[in-house]
């Protein structure tokens, strides 16, 4: 009789509430001490800044919950931006270009997914390699040139807001996508299967979950959403460049981990991740308004990333010591996926 997978670890409401609490404190302090932070114009800029981070964090959260990672998302944004500029110069319609860029992102995600699930390679090593590969291809496509003559109605929509609210137009499609991913992760058997994979891959396979196939399509979805992010990034800045979104992967991963998603898989929620996206964006925005350098902002992001990994690990060890007879902490690396042990994509 096949063993049952370990009980799914539910999202930690205490961690989610802590992130929301820190976010509220930051918003209150910044609104009362930083000139211009609470203005509708600045809030609009803040939301635009976090838009692509939130967009990519949605599928990436599902990937990390299964115990995998995708560090190539920013390079996918850069490559789709470069291809978008090249296709626009060639004379294709922008509607067709948008579709092609999303498809391209999905293909790039499929490359990651095939290497991870088809050849059993570690996703960390694979996506570090494709991070460099995709960025290099972006420079092959567009070089160091920039394409900037996109239609004003498209670029105007990307930076426009809903009436006089200051809320960007792109919030609505982002909200729809967020609802879809939240439902999938937290209210469907698919989501329960993702947590089971992160907890114990072999047990998930014995329970009848198509681990390799599911992970493959998660990488495809992450790539496709990153491609959409590349389209939005290009229209927002009205500039297609090969170095667009350079370094964005650090912010996306920091938001996912700070939101309470375990780097070892099997734990976390999208509610915490979305709160963490706003927290990171608010902190960076407030510090930029008081003229803190970009280098200091990168240091802050790195510190938050380390804290989001170290604190849960220490808490897990403390809980393990309190259990009768001690025991290993719950956060353990999932069993590596191999071509022989799991179902194919």
PDB file of N, CA, C and O in Angstrom, residues 106-122 126-127 130 212-213 215-220 337 339 344-345:
ATOM      1  N   UNK A 106       6.500  31.731 -22.590  1.00  0.00           N
ATOM      2  CA  UNK A 106       6.117  30.353 -22.285  1.00  0.00           C
ATOM      3  C   UNK A 106       7.139  29.345 -22.808  1.00  0.00           C
ATOM      4  O   UNK A 106       7.444  28.346 -22.145  1.00  0.00           O
ATOM      5  N   UNK A 107       7.680  29.619 -24.005  1.00  0.00           N
ATOM      6  CA  UNK A 107       8.702  28.719 -24.574  1.00  0.00           C
ATOM      7  C   UNK A 107       9.959  28.735 -23.705  1.00  0.00           C
ATOM      8  O   UNK A 107      10.565  27.683 -23.429  1.00  0.00           O
ATOM      9  N   UNK A 108      10.359  29.933 -23.262  1.00  0.00           N
ATOM     10  CA  UNK A 108      11.545  30.024 -22.400  1.00  0.00           C
ATOM     11  C   UNK A 108      11.294  29.289 -21.074  1.00  0.00           C
ATOM     12  O   UNK A 108      12.185  28.618 -20.551  1.00  0.00           O
ATOM     13  N   UNK A 109      10.080  29.415 -20.553  1.00  0.00           N
ATOM     14  CA  UNK A 109       9.744  28.666 -19.349  1.00  0.00           C
ATOM     15  C   UNK A 109       9.757  27.169 -19.599  1.00  0.00           C
ATOM     16  O   UNK A 109      10.155  26.385 -18.724  1.00  0.00           O
ATOM     17  N   UNK A 110       9.335  26.756 -20.808  1.00  0.00           N
ATOM     18  CA  UNK A 110       9.344  25.327 -21.149  1.00  0.00           C
ATOM     19  C   UNK A 110      10.769  24.788 -21.197  1.00  0.00           C
ATOM     20  O   UNK A 110      11.010  23.619 -20.844  1.00  0.00           O
ATOM     21  N   UNK A 111      11.714  25.637 -21.628  1.00  0.00           N
ATOM     22  CA  UNK A 111      13.127  25.214 -21.624  1.00  0.00           C
ATOM     23  C   UNK A 111      13.560  24.900 -20.198  1.00  0.00           C
ATOM     24  O   UNK A 111      14.169  23.846 -19.921  1.00  0.00           O
ATOM     25  N   UNK A 112      13.238  25.798 -19.264  1.00  0.00           N
ATOM     26  CA  UNK A 112      13.558  25.538 -17.853  1.00  0.00           C
ATOM     27  C   UNK A 112      12.856  24.275 -17.364  1.00  0.00           C
ATOM     28  O   UNK A 112      13.462  23.427 -16.710  1.00  0.00           O
ATOM     29  N   UNK A 113      11.562  24.186 -17.673  1.00  0.00           N
ATOM     30  CA  UNK A 113      10.794  23.046 -17.191  1.00  0.00           C
ATOM     31  C   UNK A 113      11.299  21.726 -17.734  1.00  0.00           C
ATOM     32  O   UNK A 113      11.350  20.721 -17.010  1.00  0.00           O
ATOM     33  N   UNK A 114      11.707  21.711 -19.020  1.00  0.00           N
ATOM     34  CA  UNK A 114      12.206  20.473 -19.617  1.00  0.00           C
ATOM     35  C   UNK A 114      13.527  20.047 -18.972  1.00  0.00           C
ATOM     36  O   UNK A 114      13.739  18.862 -18.674  1.00  0.00           O
ATOM     37  N   UNK A 115      14.412  21.017 -18.738  1.00  0.00           N
ATOM     38  CA  UNK A 115      15.701  20.681 -18.126  1.00  0.00           C
ATOM     39  C   UNK A 115      15.525  20.172 -16.692  1.00  0.00           C
ATOM     40  O   UNK A 115      16.252  19.287 -16.240  1.00  0.00           O
ATOM     41  N   UNK A 116      14.551  20.758 -15.973  1.00  0.00           N
ATOM     42  CA  UNK A 116      14.346  20.377 -14.576  1.00  0.00           C
ATOM     43  C   UNK A 116      13.597  19.052 -14.466  1.00  0.00           C
ATOM     44  O   UNK A 116      14.012  18.151 -13.732  1.00  0.00           O
ATOM     45  N   UNK A 117      12.503  18.927 -15.197  1.00  0.00           N
ATOM     46  CA  UNK A 117      11.666  17.734 -15.036  1.00  0.00           C
ATOM     47  C   UNK A 117      12.047  16.610 -15.998  1.00  0.00           C
ATOM     48  O   UNK A 117      11.865  15.439 -15.675  1.00  0.00           O
ATOM     49  N   UNK A 118      12.581  16.957 -17.157  1.00  0.00           N
ATOM     50  CA  UNK A 118      12.946  15.928 -18.122  1.00  0.00           C
ATOM     51  C   UNK A 118      14.295  15.309 -17.855  1.00  0.00           C
ATOM     52  O   UNK A 118      14.497  14.111 -18.047  1.00  0.00           O
ATOM     53  N   UNK A 119      15.247  16.143 -17.399  1.00  0.00           N
ATOM     54  CA  UNK A 119      16.599  15.639 -17.153  1.00  0.00           C
ATOM     55  C   UNK A 119      16.919  15.550 -15.667  1.00  0.00           C
ATOM     56  O   UNK A 119      18.030  15.161 -15.293  1.00  0.00           O
ATOM     57  N   UNK A 120      15.979  15.952 -14.809  1.00  0.00           N
ATOM     58  CA  UNK A 120      16.195  15.829 -13.369  1.00  0.00           C
ATOM     59  C   UNK A 120      17.267  16.748 -12.831  1.00  0.00           C
ATOM     60  O   UNK A 120      17.895  16.452 -11.809  1.00  0.00           O
ATOM     61  N   UNK A 121      17.505  17.885 -13.515  1.00  0.00           N
ATOM     62  CA  UNK A 121      18.547  18.815 -13.070  1.00  0.00           C
ATOM     63  C   UNK A 121      17.995  19.753 -12.004  1.00  0.00           C
ATOM     64  O   UNK A 121      16.804  20.076 -11.993  1.00  0.00           O
ATOM     65  N   UNK A 122      18.848  20.233 -11.088  1.00  0.00           N
ATOM     66  CA  UNK A 122      18.383  21.172 -10.048  1.00  0.00           C
ATOM     67  C   UNK A 122      17.916  22.477 -10.672  1.00  0.00           C
ATOM     68  O   UNK A 122      18.607  23.053 -11.523  1.00  0.00           O
ATOM     69  N   UNK A 126      19.877  25.212 -13.152  1.00  0.00           N
ATOM     70  CA  UNK A 126      19.322  25.416 -14.497  1.00  0.00           C
ATOM     71  C   UNK A 126      18.973  26.878 -14.739  1.00  0.00           C
ATOM     72  O   UNK A 126      19.341  27.476 -15.764  1.00  0.00           O
ATOM     73  N   UNK A 127      18.275  27.487 -13.790  1.00  0.00           N
ATOM     74  CA  UNK A 127      17.793  28.847 -14.031  1.00  0.00           C
ATOM     75  C   UNK A 127      18.877  29.905 -13.839  1.00  0.00           C
ATOM     76  O   UNK A 127      18.747  31.002 -14.361  1.00  0.00           O
ATOM     77  N   UNK A 130      20.154  29.719 -17.429  1.00  0.00           N
ATOM     78  CA  UNK A 130      19.274  30.385 -18.393  1.00  0.00           C
ATOM     79  C   UNK A 130      19.145  31.884 -18.098  1.00  0.00           C
ATOM     80  O   UNK A 130      18.837  32.654 -19.002  1.00  0.00           O
ATOM     81  N   UNK A 212       6.117  15.633 -12.253  1.00  0.00           N
ATOM     82  CA  UNK A 212       6.926  16.229 -13.328  1.00  0.00           C
ATOM     83  C   UNK A 212       6.057  17.069 -14.264  1.00  0.00           C
ATOM     84  O   UNK A 212       6.453  18.156 -14.669  1.00  0.00           O
ATOM     85  N   UNK A 213       4.886  16.533 -14.596  1.00  0.00           N
ATOM     86  CA  UNK A 213       4.019  17.275 -15.516  1.00  0.00           C
ATOM     87  C   UNK A 213       3.571  18.598 -14.901  1.00  0.00           C
ATOM     88  O   UNK A 213       3.580  19.638 -15.561  1.00  0.00           O
ATOM     89  N   UNK A 215       5.058  20.367 -12.499  1.00  0.00           N
ATOM     90  CA  UNK A 215       6.175  21.320 -12.390  1.00  0.00           C
ATOM     91  C   UNK A 215       6.533  21.908 -13.760  1.00  0.00           C
ATOM     92  O   UNK A 215       6.854  23.092 -13.873  1.00  0.00           O
ATOM     93  N   UNK A 216       6.482  21.060 -14.788  1.00  0.00           N
ATOM     94  CA  UNK A 216       6.793  21.550 -16.137  1.00  0.00           C
ATOM     95  C   UNK A 216       5.862  22.708 -16.507  1.00  0.00           C
ATOM     96  O   UNK A 216       6.317  23.766 -16.966  1.00  0.00           O
ATOM     97  N   UNK A 217       4.571  22.516 -16.296  1.00  0.00           N
ATOM     98  CA  UNK A 217       3.624  23.559 -16.680  1.00  0.00           C
ATOM     99  C   UNK A 217       3.715  24.782 -15.767  1.00  0.00           C
ATOM    100  O   UNK A 217       3.383  25.906 -16.180  1.00  0.00           O
ATOM    101  N   UNK A 218       4.164  24.588 -14.529  1.00  0.00           N
ATOM    102  CA  UNK A 218       4.390  25.755 -13.666  1.00  0.00           C
ATOM    103  C   UNK A 218       5.526  26.619 -14.223  1.00  0.00           C
ATOM    104  O   UNK A 218       5.445  27.855 -14.205  1.00  0.00           O
ATOM    105  N   UNK A 219       6.585  25.982 -14.716  1.00  0.00           N
ATOM    106  CA  UNK A 219       7.670  26.753 -15.330  1.00  0.00           C
ATOM    107  C   UNK A 219       7.184  27.463 -16.595  1.00  0.00           C
ATOM    108  O   UNK A 219       7.566  28.608 -16.870  1.00  0.00           O
ATOM    109  N   UNK A 220       6.351  26.770 -17.378  1.00  0.00           N
ATOM    110  CA  UNK A 220       5.798  27.406 -18.588  1.00  0.00           C
ATOM    111  C   UNK A 220       4.959  28.631 -18.203  1.00  0.00           C
ATOM    112  O   UNK A 220       5.073  29.704 -18.816  1.00  0.00           O
ATOM    113  N   UNK A 337      13.701  15.622  -7.902  1.00  0.00           N
ATOM    114  CA  UNK A 337      12.886  14.999  -8.926  1.00  0.00           C
ATOM    115  C   UNK A 337      13.764  14.314  -9.949  1.00  0.00           C
ATOM    116  O   UNK A 337      14.718  14.881 -10.457  1.00  0.00           O
ATOM    117  N   UNK A 339      13.934  11.670 -13.478  1.00  0.00           N
ATOM    118  CA  UNK A 339      13.125  11.222 -14.610  1.00  0.00           C
ATOM    119  C   UNK A 339      12.548   9.850 -14.356  1.00  0.00           C
ATOM    120  O   UNK A 339      11.511   9.480 -14.879  1.00  0.00           O
ATOM    121  N   UNK A 344       5.920  11.924 -16.515  1.00  0.00           N
ATOM    122  CA  UNK A 344       6.463  12.842 -17.501  1.00  0.00           C
ATOM    123  C   UNK A 344       5.572  14.007 -17.771  1.00  0.00           C
ATOM    124  O   UNK A 344       4.395  13.984 -17.468  1.00  0.00           O
ATOM    125  N   UNK A 345       6.176  15.116 -18.361  1.00  0.00           N
ATOM    126  CA  UNK A 345       5.355  16.283 -18.660  1.00  0.00           C
ATOM    127  C   UNK A 345       4.402  16.005 -19.807  1.00  0.00           C
ATOM    128  O   UNK A 345       4.640  15.152 -20.627  1.00  0.00           O
TER     129      UNK A 345
END
